[in-house]
Structure formats: C-alpha cells, structure tokens
XYZ file of C-alpha atoms in Angstrom:
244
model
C 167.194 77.721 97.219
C 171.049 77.458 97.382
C 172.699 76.711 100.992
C 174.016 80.062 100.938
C 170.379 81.817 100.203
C 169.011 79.633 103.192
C 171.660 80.775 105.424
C 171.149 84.393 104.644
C 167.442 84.208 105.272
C 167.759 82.187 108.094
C 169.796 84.616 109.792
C 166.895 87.404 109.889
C 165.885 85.085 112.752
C 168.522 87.139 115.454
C 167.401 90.098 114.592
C 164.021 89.223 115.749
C 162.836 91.536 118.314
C 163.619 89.109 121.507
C 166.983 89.182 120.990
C 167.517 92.754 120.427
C 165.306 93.635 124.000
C 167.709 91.158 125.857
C 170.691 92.454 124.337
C 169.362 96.221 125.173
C 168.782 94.918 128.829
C 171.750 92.893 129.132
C 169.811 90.214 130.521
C 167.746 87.069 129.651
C 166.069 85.126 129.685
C 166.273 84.082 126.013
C 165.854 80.781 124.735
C 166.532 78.616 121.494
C 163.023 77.253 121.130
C 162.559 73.706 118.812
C 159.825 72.923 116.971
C 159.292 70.113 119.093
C 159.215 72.535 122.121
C 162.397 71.736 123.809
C 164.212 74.976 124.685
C 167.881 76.253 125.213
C 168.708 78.628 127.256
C 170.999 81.627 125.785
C 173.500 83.362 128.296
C 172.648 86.432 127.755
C 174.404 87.742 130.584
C 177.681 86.412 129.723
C 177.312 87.758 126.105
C 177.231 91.393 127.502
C 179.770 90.792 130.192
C 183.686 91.600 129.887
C 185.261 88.229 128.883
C 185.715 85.833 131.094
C 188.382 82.906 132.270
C 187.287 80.959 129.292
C 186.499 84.058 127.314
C 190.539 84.849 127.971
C 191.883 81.263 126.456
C 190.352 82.438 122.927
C 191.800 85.590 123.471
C 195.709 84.449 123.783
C 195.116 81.840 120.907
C 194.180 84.933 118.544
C 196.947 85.977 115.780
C 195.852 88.958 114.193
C 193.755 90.221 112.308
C 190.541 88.406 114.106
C 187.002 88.366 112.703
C 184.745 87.512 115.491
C 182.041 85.878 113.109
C 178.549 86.362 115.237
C 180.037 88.983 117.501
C 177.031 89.520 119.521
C 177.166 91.876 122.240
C 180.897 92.205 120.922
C 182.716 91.634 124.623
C 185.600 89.723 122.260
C 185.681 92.706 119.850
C 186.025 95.151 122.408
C 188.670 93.509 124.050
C 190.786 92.357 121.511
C 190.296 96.152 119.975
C 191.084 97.655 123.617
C 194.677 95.274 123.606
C 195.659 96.994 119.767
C 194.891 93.648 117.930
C 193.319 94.345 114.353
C 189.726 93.178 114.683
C 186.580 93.129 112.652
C 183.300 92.004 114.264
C 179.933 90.555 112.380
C 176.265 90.343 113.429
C 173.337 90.192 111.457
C 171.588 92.302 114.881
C 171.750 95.698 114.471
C 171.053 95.654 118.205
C 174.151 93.902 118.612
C 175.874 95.894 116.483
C 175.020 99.239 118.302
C 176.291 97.472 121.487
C 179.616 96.483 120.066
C 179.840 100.078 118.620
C 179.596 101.083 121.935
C 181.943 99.494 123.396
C 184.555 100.551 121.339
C 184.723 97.814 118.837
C 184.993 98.162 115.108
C 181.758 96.031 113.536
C 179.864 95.341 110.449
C 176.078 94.893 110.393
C 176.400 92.025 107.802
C 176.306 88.114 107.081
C 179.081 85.839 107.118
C 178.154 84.810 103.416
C 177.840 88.256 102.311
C 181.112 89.628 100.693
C 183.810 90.541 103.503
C 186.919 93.164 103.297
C 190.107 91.655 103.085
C 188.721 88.173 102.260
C 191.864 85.390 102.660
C 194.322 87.693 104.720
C 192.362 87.312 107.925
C 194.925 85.564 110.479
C 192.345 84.403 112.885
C 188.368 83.790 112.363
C 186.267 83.052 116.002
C 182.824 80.833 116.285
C 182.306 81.242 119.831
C 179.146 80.575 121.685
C 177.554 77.863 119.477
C 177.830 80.042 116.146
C 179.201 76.975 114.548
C 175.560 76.358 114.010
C 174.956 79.218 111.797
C 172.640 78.819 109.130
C 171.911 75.256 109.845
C 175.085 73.645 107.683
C 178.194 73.322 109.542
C 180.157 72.348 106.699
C 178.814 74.989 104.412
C 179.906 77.563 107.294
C 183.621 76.028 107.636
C 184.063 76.150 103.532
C 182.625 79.598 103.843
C 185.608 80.421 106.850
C 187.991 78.836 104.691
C 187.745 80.981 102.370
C 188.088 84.121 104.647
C 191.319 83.334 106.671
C 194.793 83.566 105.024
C 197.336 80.724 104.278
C 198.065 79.898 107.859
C 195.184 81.321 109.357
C 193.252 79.505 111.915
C 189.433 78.920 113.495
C 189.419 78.946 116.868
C 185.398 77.542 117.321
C 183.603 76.618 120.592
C 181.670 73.317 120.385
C 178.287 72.328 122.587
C 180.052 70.984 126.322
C 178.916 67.361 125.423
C 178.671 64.741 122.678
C 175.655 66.448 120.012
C 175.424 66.674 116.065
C 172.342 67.836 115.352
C 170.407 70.081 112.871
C 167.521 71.612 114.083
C 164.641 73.968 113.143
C 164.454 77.094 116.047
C 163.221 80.476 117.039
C 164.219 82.992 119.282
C 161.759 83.444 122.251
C 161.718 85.478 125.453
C 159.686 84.880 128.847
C 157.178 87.676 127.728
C 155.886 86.197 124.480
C 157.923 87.682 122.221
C 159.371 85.727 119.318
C 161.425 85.671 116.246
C 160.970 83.560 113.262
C 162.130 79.986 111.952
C 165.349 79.432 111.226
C 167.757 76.350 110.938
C 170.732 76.302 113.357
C 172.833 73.142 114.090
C 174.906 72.157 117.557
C 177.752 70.084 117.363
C 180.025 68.376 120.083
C 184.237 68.547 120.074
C 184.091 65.286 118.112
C 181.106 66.141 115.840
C 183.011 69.378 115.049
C 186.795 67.809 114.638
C 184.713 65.447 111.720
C 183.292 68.160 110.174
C 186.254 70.106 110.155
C 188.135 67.283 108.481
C 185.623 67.108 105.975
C 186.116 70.621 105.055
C 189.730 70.570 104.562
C 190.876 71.949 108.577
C 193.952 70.616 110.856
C 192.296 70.123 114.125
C 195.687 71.723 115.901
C 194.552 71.615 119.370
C 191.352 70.644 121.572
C 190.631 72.426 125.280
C 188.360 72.876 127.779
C 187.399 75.895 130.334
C 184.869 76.686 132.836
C 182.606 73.702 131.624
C 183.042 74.945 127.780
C 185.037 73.196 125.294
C 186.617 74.773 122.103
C 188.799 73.556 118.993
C 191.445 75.463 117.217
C 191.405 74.506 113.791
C 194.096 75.480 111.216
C 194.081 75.968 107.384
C 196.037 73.359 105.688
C 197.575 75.674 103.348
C 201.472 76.463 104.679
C 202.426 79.873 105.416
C 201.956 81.885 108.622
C 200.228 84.979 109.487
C 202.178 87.882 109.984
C 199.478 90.013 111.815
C 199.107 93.689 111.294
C 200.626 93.203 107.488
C 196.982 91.939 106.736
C 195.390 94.307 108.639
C 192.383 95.950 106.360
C 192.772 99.392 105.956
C 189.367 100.454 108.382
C 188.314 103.115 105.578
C 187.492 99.424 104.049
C 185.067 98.305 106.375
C 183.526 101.129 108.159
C 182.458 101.200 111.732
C 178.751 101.277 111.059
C 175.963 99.297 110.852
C 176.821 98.346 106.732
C 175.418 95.573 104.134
C-alpha cells in the first residue's frame, strides 16, 4: 500500500460516527484515543465557535486564495468567505461539511490527496488544529501541499503547544461508547515541524505563538508572489457540495 493509499483510508477514521454527533452538537467531549489507551482531548467547542484571538493571527497572515485543508466545522472558511477572500475548504466529514455549508462557506467533501481545482495557483494552504498529522506522514502531507500552493504561496500550519514528534496509531471516541476506526495520525512540535518542513523543500518565514497555541508560516521556495484573486478558481470548478 502506497503512502498516499494509507492516507486516504486512514482518513475514513473522521467520518466515524463520534465525530459527526459532536460536530452536530457543537460540543465534546471527543477524544484522540491511542492504542496504548492514552487519550487527547479534541476542542470541539472551539472548532464550531467563530474564530478566536489566535484563530484571527492565521486569518491576517492569509494571501488569497486559501484552502483550509481539514476545515472541520469550517469557522476559518466562513470567515475568510464572509471578509471576500477566495476560499476553498476540505473535510473528509460530510458532517463537517454540512456545517461549513451552513455557515456560508464554500467546501468540498474530499481528501487532501485526491485531485484538487486549481492545483499550484493556491496563494495560501492552512493546517490548523493539529491537521499536520494527517494521514500519519508529515512529510508526505507537506510534499502533497507543495504541490497545491503557487510559486510564492505559503503554509501557514499550527504545531502541538510543546516539544512532540510522534506517529501514532488512533481512533475517534466519545464519552458514550461510540467509536471510529484505526487510523495513523502524527503530532509534531514548532521544532519537529520547522525539520520536517526543511526536509520537504519549505522556508520556515516566521514562528508565533497565541493563546497557548503555536503556529509556523512556511513559504514555498520557488520565487514569485501571489497575486490573490488572479488565481482565484472559477467556483463552477469546485462546487459547493459535498463532492469526491
């Protein structure tokens, strides 16, 4: 099985019915459960909240168009769509897809590794809350990102708040029993994720902290800048539904 293949399976694990009852609720709790039994906690709450404080310093670092890779919810969606930036969310939840719909934000009901409209002119790709760890390979997931922004694009990602770089084997669980599958997922700290992003060919351009969160924007090292709506997608493209 190619890295790609395991990250597409692996992702059937959030669309496991735990996280689509918290994300109809609004409210947790949800945990990351490891095979070992060790559990961490999701923030649900947050998720389907407007943005917040730290929420905001993504926000201003965006040059548009943003894909907001793992969407969730879609609070960052909704408000960058809301302000007139161009803005594409993903989730592999249709659950969370139906929530960003409702809020107003344009979405796709697909996988990062799946093909993508407008693949290279993207100015600005997001990994907030932890989705650096999708599908297990961190590296595999910054190619992949690479490949979607344009020359002069950038990654604005949001590392775990302390020093971690781990992969790990996990399930989605609520406090009622209910539970998703297996699926690898992978945490890394700010220094973790600066190596890996060096590995993969990023500039780590700047490094910040907010509300007890810490984030990285990474650029492309190709040359060029992004001149926003001129790569904007055309949305007859993409669609607003819940597509694969």
């Amino acid at each position: 099985m190619t890295a790609v293949t395991a990250a597409l399976a692996a992702e059937t694990g959030w669309s496991a019915d735990p996280y689509a009852w918290a994300i109809a609720r609004g409210s947790g709790p949800l945990f990351l459960r490891r095979t070992d039994g060790w559990l961490l906690p999701l923030d649900v709450e947050r998720w389907c909240a407007p943005p917040d404080a730290a929420d905001r310093t993504l926000l201003h670092r965006c040059r548009g168009p943003v894909l907001d890779i793992g969407c969730g919810p879609g609070r960052l969606v909704a408000e960058l769509a809301a302000d007139g930036v161009p803005v594409l969310g993903l989730d592999v939840s249709p659950a969370a897809v139906a929530h960003t719909q409702r809020s107003g934000g344009p979405v796709l009901c697909r996988s990062v590794f799946e093909p993508l409209p407008a693949e290279g002119r993207w100015g600005t790709a997001l990994l907030a809350d932890g989705n650096i760890g999708i599908g297990g390979d961190p590296c595999a997931l910054l190619h992949r990102v690479r490949r979607l922004v344009a020359p002069g694009g950038r990654l604005l990602a949001e590392a775990a708040p302390y020093d971690v770089d781990e992969r790990l084997t996990v399930r989605v669980e609520d406090a009622h029993g209910r539970r998703g599958g297996d699926f690898p997922w992978a945490r890394l700290g700010a220094g973790a994720l600066a190596a890996a992003a060096a590995a993969t060919g990023w500039v780590v351009e700047e490094e910040w902290s907010a509300a007890g969160r810490r984030f990285l924007a990474l650029g492309s090292a190709a040359a060029g800048r992004v001149s926003g709506r001129q790569l904007l997608p055309s949305p007859a493209t993409y669609g607003r539904g819940s597509q694969r």
